[in-house]
Amino acid sequence: MDAAGLGIFLVLDNERRLVGIVTDGDLRRAMLARQNTDITAGAFVEAKRNPVYPKPVTGRISDDTQSHLKLMRQRKLHHLPLLDSEDRVADLIVMDDLLPKQSPPMRAVIMAGGLGTRLRPLTENTPKPMLPVGDRPLMERTLESLRGAGIRHVSLSTGYQADKVAEHFKDGRAFGVDLDYVTEDRPMGTAGALSLMAKPSEPLLVINGDILTNVDYSAMLAFHQEQEALLTVAVRKFEFNVPYGVIECDGSRVNGLTEKPTYTSFVNAGIYLLDPGAFDYIPRPMPEGTRFNMTDLIQKLIDAKLTVAGFPIREYWLDIGQPADYEQAQADVRDGRYAQVA
């Protein structure tokens, strides 16, 4: 799936008849549900629950392109397996193959205004997103991944040593994007800077400037739209190993013991996708002396009973917050564990 870059693979029997389909979204939903994915493709298809289309939607190889396109639009499909006269899989078509290539309907903001205090002395004279990772600044790698996803309009939210960021990136043309700048004159929080921007007319991708990742942003947008979310937050699986036996008590009575358990949770990965309506929940203007974080915005939406979706990351991701993380990023780029999206 990842090698082909299509976000789908087909499961066939020995006679090339279609058993089922596994999509990128299927894998991410399985991660959220904590389902075991260390199984065969056939077993995964059997365990998959899809109440909308219990059986894969298919077309005929003998039909014309317009018929394929009509079916895909009716069923809101991005992929369509094509069967021959004996119901064997003959081809797989993708919506992008039938329509002119278009940029995804979203813009991006990189939050690059932090002080980077935990990385001092490295950040005494260099903004954290400008620290070199391999042969180029971290933010260059972020811009490359956005450009690779087809995103062309990017805003940089700057504060600490903003002039050094602007001097390096200028208008962004040298990096294949159109850049504008949102400068905080005071710390406003991870969502506070958005109050300085006009309400967008399309989804807005917000990324913390200290993250090294090759997340599939197009897949995140598709997931966001599928969930009909007002805000989608990327989440990362985090495992915590307790080095002791854990005792469970009911009052003074011990009723259970687990030896050195491992607990699994999902943590905030610092990447968000906001529909324009989410901007209505950001204070405007920001009261003097206050901060408003993305976590505050998420909580406001939850309190309003609006849909906030979690998008699990299965690609490379590293938060460069500590010196050890920075060293890890250098090693991962050098050794090929981080693969830049071209």
PDB file of N, CA, C and O in Angstrom, residues 236-305:
ATOM      1  N   ARG A 236      -0.751   9.696  18.271  1.00  0.00           N
ATOM      2  CA  ARG A 236       0.328   8.731  18.180  1.00  0.00           C
ATOM      3  C   ARG A 236       0.217   7.730  19.313  1.00  0.00           C
ATOM      4  O   ARG A 236      -0.054   8.116  20.460  1.00  0.00           O
ATOM      5  N   LYS A 237       0.386   6.448  18.985  1.00  0.00           N
ATOM      6  CA  LYS A 237       0.343   5.426  20.028  1.00  0.00           C
ATOM      7  C   LYS A 237       1.552   5.586  20.949  1.00  0.00           C
ATOM      8  O   LYS A 237       2.686   5.742  20.495  1.00  0.00           O
ATOM      9  N   PHE A 238       1.284   5.552  22.253  1.00  0.00           N
ATOM     10  CA  PHE A 238       2.348   5.694  23.250  1.00  0.00           C
ATOM     11  C   PHE A 238       2.219   4.561  24.252  1.00  0.00           C
ATOM     12  O   PHE A 238       1.151   4.353  24.830  1.00  0.00           O
ATOM     13  N   GLU A 239       3.307   3.833  24.438  1.00  0.00           N
ATOM     14  CA  GLU A 239       3.310   2.724  25.386  1.00  0.00           C
ATOM     15  C   GLU A 239       4.181   3.066  26.582  1.00  0.00           C
ATOM     16  O   GLU A 239       5.283   3.591  26.432  1.00  0.00           O
ATOM     17  N   PHE A 240       3.653   2.757  27.763  1.00  0.00           N
ATOM     18  CA  PHE A 240       4.367   3.034  29.008  1.00  0.00           C
ATOM     19  C   PHE A 240       4.525   1.732  29.779  1.00  0.00           C
ATOM     20  O   PHE A 240       3.543   1.086  30.124  1.00  0.00           O
ATOM     21  N   ASN A 241       5.764   1.345  30.008  1.00  0.00           N
ATOM     22  CA  ASN A 241       6.056   0.109  30.730  1.00  0.00           C
ATOM     23  C   ASN A 241       6.275   0.406  32.206  1.00  0.00           C
ATOM     24  O   ASN A 241       7.180   1.171  32.559  1.00  0.00           O
ATOM     25  N   VAL A 242       5.470  -0.191  33.039  1.00  0.00           N
ATOM     26  CA  VAL A 242       5.634  -0.041  34.491  1.00  0.00           C
ATOM     27  C   VAL A 242       6.640  -1.090  34.960  1.00  0.00           C
ATOM     28  O   VAL A 242       6.423  -2.295  34.759  1.00  0.00           O
ATOM     29  N   PRO A 243       7.750  -0.681  35.567  1.00  0.00           N
ATOM     30  CA  PRO A 243       8.795  -1.641  35.924  1.00  0.00           C
ATOM     31  C   PRO A 243       8.523  -2.400  37.219  1.00  0.00           C
ATOM     32  O   PRO A 243       9.420  -3.051  37.746  1.00  0.00           O
ATOM     33  N   TYR A 244       7.290  -2.309  37.720  1.00  0.00           N
ATOM     34  CA  TYR A 244       6.940  -2.974  38.981  1.00  0.00           C
ATOM     35  C   TYR A 244       5.651  -3.777  38.791  1.00  0.00           C
ATOM     36  O   TYR A 244       4.920  -3.592  37.822  1.00  0.00           O
ATOM     37  N   GLY A 245       5.379  -4.631  39.731  1.00  0.00           N
ATOM     38  CA  GLY A 245       4.088  -5.287  39.767  1.00  0.00           C
ATOM     39  C   GLY A 245       3.024  -4.316  40.240  1.00  0.00           C
ATOM     40  O   GLY A 245       3.201  -3.640  41.260  1.00  0.00           O
ATOM     41  N   VAL A 246       1.932  -4.199  39.508  1.00  0.00           N
ATOM     42  CA  VAL A 246       0.868  -3.254  39.847  1.00  0.00           C
ATOM     43  C   VAL A 246      -0.198  -3.978  40.666  1.00  0.00           C
ATOM     44  O   VAL A 246      -0.744  -5.008  40.249  1.00  0.00           O
ATOM     45  N   ILE A 247      -0.485  -3.422  41.840  1.00  0.00           N
ATOM     46  CA  ILE A 247      -1.472  -3.993  42.754  1.00  0.00           C
ATOM     47  C   ILE A 247      -2.791  -3.262  42.586  1.00  0.00           C
ATOM     48  O   ILE A 247      -2.837  -2.025  42.570  1.00  0.00           O
ATOM     49  N   GLU A 248      -3.871  -4.008  42.438  1.00  0.00           N
ATOM     50  CA  GLU A 248      -5.212  -3.421  42.379  1.00  0.00           C
ATOM     51  C   GLU A 248      -5.913  -3.698  43.704  1.00  0.00           C
ATOM     52  O   GLU A 248      -5.950  -4.845  44.173  1.00  0.00           O
ATOM     53  N   CYS A 249      -6.429  -2.624  44.314  1.00  0.00           N
ATOM     54  CA  CYS A 249      -7.048  -2.746  45.627  1.00  0.00           C
ATOM     55  C   CYS A 249      -8.491  -2.268  45.595  1.00  0.00           C
ATOM     56  O   CYS A 249      -8.836  -1.327  44.864  1.00  0.00           O
ATOM     57  N   ASP A 250      -9.315  -2.916  46.374  1.00  0.00           N
ATOM     58  CA  ASP A 250     -10.675  -2.468  46.659  1.00  0.00           C
ATOM     59  C   ASP A 250     -10.697  -2.173  48.143  1.00  0.00           C
ATOM     60  O   ASP A 250     -10.875  -3.061  48.970  1.00  0.00           O
ATOM     61  N   GLY A 251     -10.476  -0.883  48.474  1.00  0.00           N
ATOM     62  CA  GLY A 251     -10.265  -0.555  49.878  1.00  0.00           C
ATOM     63  C   GLY A 251      -8.924  -1.137  50.319  1.00  0.00           C
ATOM     64  O   GLY A 251      -7.895  -0.955  49.664  1.00  0.00           O
ATOM     65  N   SER A 252      -8.945  -1.886  51.404  1.00  0.00           N
ATOM     66  CA  SER A 252      -7.712  -2.502  51.892  1.00  0.00           C
ATOM     67  C   SER A 252      -7.495  -3.900  51.317  1.00  0.00           C
ATOM     68  O   SER A 252      -6.464  -4.520  51.559  1.00  0.00           O
ATOM     69  N   ARG A 253      -8.457  -4.392  50.560  1.00  0.00           N
ATOM     70  CA  ARG A 253      -8.384  -5.756  50.041  1.00  0.00           C
ATOM     71  C   ARG A 253      -7.722  -5.777  48.662  1.00  0.00           C
ATOM     72  O   ARG A 253      -8.149  -5.087  47.744  1.00  0.00           O
ATOM     73  N   VAL A 254      -6.668  -6.547  48.515  1.00  0.00           N
ATOM     74  CA  VAL A 254      -6.006  -6.723  47.231  1.00  0.00           C
ATOM     75  C   VAL A 254      -6.813  -7.706  46.389  1.00  0.00           C
ATOM     76  O   VAL A 254      -7.068  -8.839  46.815  1.00  0.00           O
ATOM     77  N   ASN A 255      -7.233  -7.267  45.207  1.00  0.00           N
ATOM     78  CA  ASN A 255      -8.034  -8.157  44.365  1.00  0.00           C
ATOM     79  C   ASN A 255      -7.399  -8.426  43.001  1.00  0.00           C
ATOM     80  O   ASN A 255      -8.013  -9.027  42.119  1.00  0.00           O
ATOM     81  N   GLY A 256      -6.166  -7.989  42.835  1.00  0.00           N
ATOM     82  CA  GLY A 256      -5.501  -8.294  41.577  1.00  0.00           C
ATOM     83  C   GLY A 256      -4.064  -7.826  41.569  1.00  0.00           C
ATOM     84  O   GLY A 256      -3.670  -6.935  42.329  1.00  0.00           O
ATOM     85  N   LEU A 257      -3.255  -8.462  40.729  1.00  0.00           N
ATOM     86  CA  LEU A 257      -1.857  -8.077  40.575  1.00  0.00           C
ATOM     87  C   LEU A 257      -1.443  -8.334  39.133  1.00  0.00           C
ATOM     88  O   LEU A 257      -1.715  -9.399  38.583  1.00  0.00           O
ATOM     89  N   THR A 258      -0.817  -7.337  38.529  1.00  0.00           N
ATOM     90  CA  THR A 258      -0.297  -7.474  37.172  1.00  0.00           C
ATOM     91  C   THR A 258       1.191  -7.180  37.207  1.00  0.00           C
ATOM     92  O   THR A 258       1.601  -6.101  37.655  1.00  0.00           O
ATOM     93  N   GLU A 259       1.992  -8.127  36.766  1.00  0.00           N
ATOM     94  CA  GLU A 259       3.441  -7.982  36.838  1.00  0.00           C
ATOM     95  C   GLU A 259       3.971  -7.176  35.661  1.00  0.00           C
ATOM     96  O   GLU A 259       3.804  -7.548  34.491  1.00  0.00           O
ATOM     97  N   LYS A 260       4.564  -6.021  35.973  1.00  0.00           N
ATOM     98  CA  LYS A 260       5.220  -5.149  34.989  1.00  0.00           C
ATOM     99  C   LYS A 260       4.369  -4.952  33.725  1.00  0.00           C
ATOM    100  O   LYS A 260       4.771  -5.297  32.607  1.00  0.00           O
ATOM    101  N   PRO A 261       3.194  -4.381  33.890  1.00  0.00           N
ATOM    102  CA  PRO A 261       2.286  -4.234  32.738  1.00  0.00           C
ATOM    103  C   PRO A 261       2.742  -3.135  31.777  1.00  0.00           C
ATOM    104  O   PRO A 261       3.536  -2.257  32.122  1.00  0.00           O
ATOM    105  N   THR A 262       2.220  -3.189  30.572  1.00  0.00           N
ATOM    106  CA  THR A 262       2.420  -2.146  29.570  1.00  0.00           C
ATOM    107  C   THR A 262       1.071  -1.501  29.278  1.00  0.00           C
ATOM    108  O   THR A 262       0.110  -2.191  28.933  1.00  0.00           O
ATOM    109  N   TYR A 263       1.001  -0.192  29.450  1.00  0.00           N
ATOM    110  CA  TYR A 263      -0.222   0.552  29.173  1.00  0.00           C
ATOM    111  C   TYR A 263      -0.073   1.296  27.854  1.00  0.00           C
ATOM    112  O   TYR A 263       0.978   1.876  27.564  1.00  0.00           O
ATOM    113  N   THR A 264      -1.120   1.280  27.059  1.00  0.00           N
ATOM    114  CA  THR A 264      -1.103   1.934  25.748  1.00  0.00           C
ATOM    115  C   THR A 264      -2.145   3.045  25.702  1.00  0.00           C
ATOM    116  O   THR A 264      -3.303   2.835  26.086  1.00  0.00           O
ATOM    117  N   SER A 265      -1.719   4.212  25.240  1.00  0.00           N
ATOM    118  CA  SER A 265      -2.623   5.343  25.068  1.00  0.00           C
ATOM    119  C   SER A 265      -2.312   6.029  23.744  1.00  0.00           C
ATOM    120  O   SER A 265      -1.302   5.738  23.099  1.00  0.00           O
ATOM    121  N   PHE A 266      -3.192   6.938  23.355  1.00  0.00           N
ATOM    122  CA  PHE A 266      -2.927   7.794  22.215  1.00  0.00           C
ATOM    123  C   PHE A 266      -2.610   9.191  22.724  1.00  0.00           C
ATOM    124  O   PHE A 266      -3.316   9.726  23.577  1.00  0.00           O
ATOM    125  N   VAL A 267      -1.539   9.774  22.203  1.00  0.00           N
ATOM    126  CA  VAL A 267      -1.117  11.102  22.644  1.00  0.00           C
ATOM    127  C   VAL A 267      -1.219  12.084  21.481  1.00  0.00           C
ATOM    128  O   VAL A 267      -1.196  11.710  20.307  1.00  0.00           O
ATOM    129  N   ASN A 268      -1.335  13.353  21.841  1.00  0.00           N
ATOM    130  CA  ASN A 268      -1.432  14.435  20.871  1.00  0.00           C
ATOM    131  C   ASN A 268      -0.126  14.530  20.080  1.00  0.00           C
ATOM    132  O   ASN A 268       0.954  14.678  20.658  1.00  0.00           O
ATOM    133  N   ALA A 269      -0.213  14.464  18.751  1.00  0.00           N
ATOM    134  CA  ALA A 269       0.982  14.489  17.905  1.00  0.00           C
ATOM    135  C   ALA A 269       1.309  15.873  17.356  1.00  0.00           C
ATOM    136  O   ALA A 269       2.244  16.020  16.561  1.00  0.00           O
ATOM    137  N   GLY A 270       0.542  16.894  17.740  1.00  0.00           N
ATOM    138  CA  GLY A 270       0.875  18.258  17.351  1.00  0.00           C
ATOM    139  C   GLY A 270       0.564  18.599  15.899  1.00  0.00           C
ATOM    140  O   GLY A 270       1.152  19.523  15.329  1.00  0.00           O
ATOM    141  N   ILE A 271      -0.364  17.872  15.288  1.00  0.00           N
ATOM    142  CA  ILE A 271      -0.807  18.145  13.911  1.00  0.00           C
ATOM    143  C   ILE A 271      -2.335  18.167  13.930  1.00  0.00           C
ATOM    144  O   ILE A 271      -2.958  17.225  14.430  1.00  0.00           O
ATOM    145  N   TYR A 272      -2.931  19.204  13.371  1.00  0.00           N
ATOM    146  CA  TYR A 272      -4.380  19.398  13.462  1.00  0.00           C
ATOM    147  C   TYR A 272      -4.931  19.811  12.103  1.00  0.00           C
ATOM    148  O   TYR A 272      -4.261  20.491  11.328  1.00  0.00           O
ATOM    149  N   LEU A 273      -6.157  19.422  11.842  1.00  0.00           N
ATOM    150  CA  LEU A 273      -6.853  19.845  10.628  1.00  0.00           C
ATOM    151  C   LEU A 273      -8.174  20.475  11.049  1.00  0.00           C
ATOM    152  O   LEU A 273      -9.006  19.822  11.694  1.00  0.00           O
ATOM    153  N   LEU A 274      -8.334  21.757  10.749  1.00  0.00           N
ATOM    154  CA  LEU A 274      -9.495  22.526  11.190  1.00  0.00           C
ATOM    155  C   LEU A 274     -10.384  22.869  10.011  1.00  0.00           C
ATOM    156  O   LEU A 274      -9.899  23.374   8.984  1.00  0.00           O
ATOM    157  N   ASP A 275     -11.673  22.606  10.147  1.00  0.00           N
ATOM    158  CA  ASP A 275     -12.632  23.151   9.206  1.00  0.00           C
ATOM    159  C   ASP A 275     -12.814  24.647   9.519  1.00  0.00           C
ATOM    160  O   ASP A 275     -12.590  25.076  10.656  1.00  0.00           O
ATOM    161  N   PRO A 276     -13.222  25.443   8.542  1.00  0.00           N
ATOM    162  CA  PRO A 276     -13.382  26.880   8.804  1.00  0.00           C
ATOM    163  C   PRO A 276     -14.263  27.181  10.011  1.00  0.00           C
ATOM    164  O   PRO A 276     -14.009  28.135  10.753  1.00  0.00           O
ATOM    165  N   GLY A 277     -15.296  26.347  10.259  1.00  0.00           N
ATOM    166  CA  GLY A 277     -16.192  26.603  11.388  1.00  0.00           C
ATOM    167  C   GLY A 277     -15.514  26.553  12.737  1.00  0.00           C
ATOM    168  O   GLY A 277     -16.006  27.153  13.716  1.00  0.00           O
ATOM    169  N   ALA A 278     -14.372  25.856  12.839  1.00  0.00           N
ATOM    170  CA  ALA A 278     -13.655  25.789  14.111  1.00  0.00           C
ATOM    171  C   ALA A 278     -13.127  27.155  14.521  1.00  0.00           C
ATOM    172  O   ALA A 278     -12.918  27.416  15.718  1.00  0.00           O
ATOM    173  N   PHE A 279     -12.918  28.044  13.548  1.00  0.00           N
ATOM    174  CA  PHE A 279     -12.410  29.381  13.861  1.00  0.00           C
ATOM    175  C   PHE A 279     -13.404  30.188  14.687  1.00  0.00           C
ATOM    176  O   PHE A 279     -13.021  31.138  15.376  1.00  0.00           O
ATOM    177  N   ASP A 280     -14.675  29.839  14.628  1.00  0.00           N
ATOM    178  CA  ASP A 280     -15.681  30.559  15.409  1.00  0.00           C
ATOM    179  C   ASP A 280     -15.501  30.344  16.906  1.00  0.00           C
ATOM    180  O   ASP A 280     -16.105  31.068  17.712  1.00  0.00           O
ATOM    181  N   TYR A 281     -14.697  29.362  17.292  1.00  0.00           N
ATOM    182  CA  TYR A 281     -14.489  29.043  18.706  1.00  0.00           C
ATOM    183  C   TYR A 281     -13.138  29.539  19.218  1.00  0.00           C
ATOM    184  O   TYR A 281     -12.758  29.240  20.343  1.00  0.00           O
ATOM    185  N   ILE A 282     -12.439  30.306  18.396  1.00  0.00           N
ATOM    186  CA  ILE A 282     -11.174  30.919  18.810  1.00  0.00           C
ATOM    187  C   ILE A 282     -11.452  32.364  19.217  1.00  0.00           C
ATOM    188  O   ILE A 282     -12.059  33.113  18.449  1.00  0.00           O
ATOM    189  N   PRO A 283     -11.062  32.786  20.430  1.00  0.00           N
ATOM    190  CA  PRO A 283     -11.335  34.163  20.875  1.00  0.00           C
ATOM    191  C   PRO A 283     -10.735  35.194  19.921  1.00  0.00           C
ATOM    192  O   PRO A 283      -9.573  35.079  19.522  1.00  0.00           O
ATOM    193  N   ARG A 284     -11.550  36.182  19.552  1.00  0.00           N
ATOM    194  CA  ARG A 284     -11.097  37.259  18.674  1.00  0.00           C
ATOM    195  C   ARG A 284     -11.658  38.579  19.183  1.00  0.00           C
ATOM    196  O   ARG A 284     -12.887  38.711  19.274  1.00  0.00           O
ATOM    197  N   PRO A 285     -10.833  39.551  19.508  1.00  0.00           N
ATOM    198  CA  PRO A 285      -9.367  39.417  19.595  1.00  0.00           C
ATOM    199  C   PRO A 285      -8.978  38.693  20.881  1.00  0.00           C
ATOM    200  O   PRO A 285      -9.793  38.568  21.797  1.00  0.00           O
ATOM    201  N   MET A 286      -7.760  38.233  20.926  1.00  0.00           N
ATOM    202  CA  MET A 286      -7.270  37.554  22.126  1.00  0.00           C
ATOM    203  C   MET A 286      -7.100  38.585  23.232  1.00  0.00           C
ATOM    204  O   MET A 286      -6.419  39.603  23.044  1.00  0.00           O
ATOM    205  N   PRO A 287      -7.726  38.359  24.405  1.00  0.00           N
ATOM    206  CA  PRO A 287      -7.542  39.301  25.516  1.00  0.00           C
ATOM    207  C   PRO A 287      -6.073  39.427  25.906  1.00  0.00           C
ATOM    208  O   PRO A 287      -5.327  38.446  25.877  1.00  0.00           O
ATOM    209  N   GLU A 288      -5.652  40.620  26.220  1.00  0.00           N
ATOM    210  CA  GLU A 288      -4.267  40.872  26.596  1.00  0.00           C
ATOM    211  C   GLU A 288      -3.857  39.992  27.770  1.00  0.00           C
ATOM    212  O   GLU A 288      -4.598  39.843  28.746  1.00  0.00           O
ATOM    213  N   GLY A 289      -2.683  39.395  27.658  1.00  0.00           N
ATOM    214  CA  GLY A 289      -2.149  38.598  28.758  1.00  0.00           C
ATOM    215  C   GLY A 289      -2.697  37.187  28.836  1.00  0.00           C
ATOM    216  O   GLY A 289      -2.413  36.472  29.805  1.00  0.00           O
ATOM    217  N   THR A 290      -3.471  36.750  27.842  1.00  0.00           N
ATOM    218  CA  THR A 290      -4.035  35.396  27.874  1.00  0.00           C
ATOM    219  C   THR A 290      -3.408  34.547  26.764  1.00  0.00           C
ATOM    220  O   THR A 290      -2.858  35.070  25.793  1.00  0.00           O
ATOM    221  N   ARG A 291      -3.506  33.245  26.953  1.00  0.00           N
ATOM    222  CA  ARG A 291      -3.031  32.288  25.955  1.00  0.00           C
ATOM    223  C   ARG A 291      -4.176  31.338  25.622  1.00  0.00           C
ATOM    224  O   ARG A 291      -5.021  31.044  26.461  1.00  0.00           O
ATOM    225  N   PHE A 292      -4.186  30.866  24.381  1.00  0.00           N
ATOM    226  CA  PHE A 292      -5.217  29.943  23.945  1.00  0.00           C
ATOM    227  C   PHE A 292      -4.534  28.845  23.138  1.00  0.00           C
ATOM    228  O   PHE A 292      -3.966  29.101  22.074  1.00  0.00           O
ATOM    229  N   ASN A 293      -4.560  27.634  23.671  1.00  0.00           N
ATOM    230  CA  ASN A 293      -3.864  26.511  23.046  1.00  0.00           C
ATOM    231  C   ASN A 293      -4.814  25.668  22.212  1.00  0.00           C
ATOM    232  O   ASN A 293      -6.036  25.735  22.349  1.00  0.00           O
ATOM    233  N   MET A 294      -4.241  24.829  21.375  1.00  0.00           N
ATOM    234  CA  MET A 294      -5.057  23.916  20.574  1.00  0.00           C
ATOM    235  C   MET A 294      -5.859  22.980  21.474  1.00  0.00           C
ATOM    236  O   MET A 294      -6.989  22.607  21.143  1.00  0.00           O
ATOM    237  N   THR A 295      -5.298  22.612  22.613  1.00  0.00           N
ATOM    238  CA  THR A 295      -6.046  21.760  23.537  1.00  0.00           C
ATOM    239  C   THR A 295      -7.267  22.493  24.099  1.00  0.00           C
ATOM    240  O   THR A 295      -8.303  21.866  24.357  1.00  0.00           O
ATOM    241  N   ASP A 296      -7.157  23.808  24.273  1.00  0.00           N
ATOM    242  CA  ASP A 296      -8.314  24.594  24.718  1.00  0.00           C
ATOM    243  C   ASP A 296      -9.406  24.587  23.644  1.00  0.00           C
ATOM    244  O   ASP A 296     -10.599  24.473  23.950  1.00  0.00           O
ATOM    245  N   LEU A 297      -8.980  24.716  22.386  1.00  0.00           N
ATOM    246  CA  LEU A 297      -9.951  24.705  21.286  1.00  0.00           C
ATOM    247  C   LEU A 297     -10.634  23.342  21.192  1.00  0.00           C
ATOM    248  O   LEU A 297     -11.860  23.263  21.034  1.00  0.00           O
ATOM    249  N   ILE A 298      -9.855  22.294  21.311  1.00  0.00           N
ATOM    250  CA  ILE A 298     -10.429  20.942  21.263  1.00  0.00           C
ATOM    251  C   ILE A 298     -11.460  20.762  22.367  1.00  0.00           C
ATOM    252  O   ILE A 298     -12.561  20.236  22.131  1.00  0.00           O
ATOM    253  N   GLN A 299     -11.137  21.212  23.572  1.00  0.00           N
ATOM    254  CA  GLN A 299     -12.074  21.056  24.678  1.00  0.00           C
ATOM    255  C   GLN A 299     -13.349  21.865  24.450  1.00  0.00           C
ATOM    256  O   GLN A 299     -14.459  21.397  24.776  1.00  0.00           O
ATOM    257  N   LYS A 300     -13.223  23.075  23.885  1.00  0.00           N
ATOM    258  CA  LYS A 300     -14.415  23.876  23.601  1.00  0.00           C
ATOM    259  C   LYS A 300     -15.323  23.164  22.600  1.00  0.00           C
ATOM    260  O   LYS A 300     -16.553  23.171  22.748  1.00  0.00           O
ATOM    261  N   LEU A 301     -14.739  22.540  21.594  1.00  0.00           N
ATOM    262  CA  LEU A 301     -15.540  21.832  20.601  1.00  0.00           C
ATOM    263  C   LEU A 301     -16.205  20.603  21.208  1.00  0.00           C
ATOM    264  O   LEU A 301     -17.368  20.304  20.916  1.00  0.00           O
ATOM    265  N   ILE A 302     -15.471  19.905  22.058  1.00  0.00           N
ATOM    266  CA  ILE A 302     -16.053  18.737  22.737  1.00  0.00           C
ATOM    267  C   ILE A 302     -17.200  19.167  23.634  1.00  0.00           C
ATOM    268  O   ILE A 302     -18.268  18.535  23.650  1.00  0.00           O
ATOM    269  N   ASP A 303     -17.001  20.248  24.383  1.00  0.00           N
ATOM    270  CA  ASP A 303     -18.058  20.747  25.282  1.00  0.00           C
ATOM    271  C   ASP A 303     -19.297  21.159  24.495  1.00  0.00           C
ATOM    272  O   ASP A 303     -20.426  21.035  24.988  1.00  0.00           O
ATOM    273  N   ALA A 304     -19.085  21.630  23.266  1.00  0.00           N
ATOM    274  CA  ALA A 304     -20.209  22.029  22.406  1.00  0.00           C
ATOM    275  C   ALA A 304     -20.810  20.838  21.657  1.00  0.00           C
ATOM    276  O   ALA A 304     -21.706  21.023  20.832  1.00  0.00           O
ATOM    277  N   LYS A 305     -20.294  19.631  21.964  1.00  0.00           N
ATOM    278  CA  LYS A 305     -20.778  18.380  21.360  1.00  0.00           C
ATOM    279  C   LYS A 305     -20.607  18.387  19.843  1.00  0.00           C
ATOM    280  O   LYS A 305     -21.458  17.886  19.094  1.00  0.00           O
TER     281      LYS A 305
END
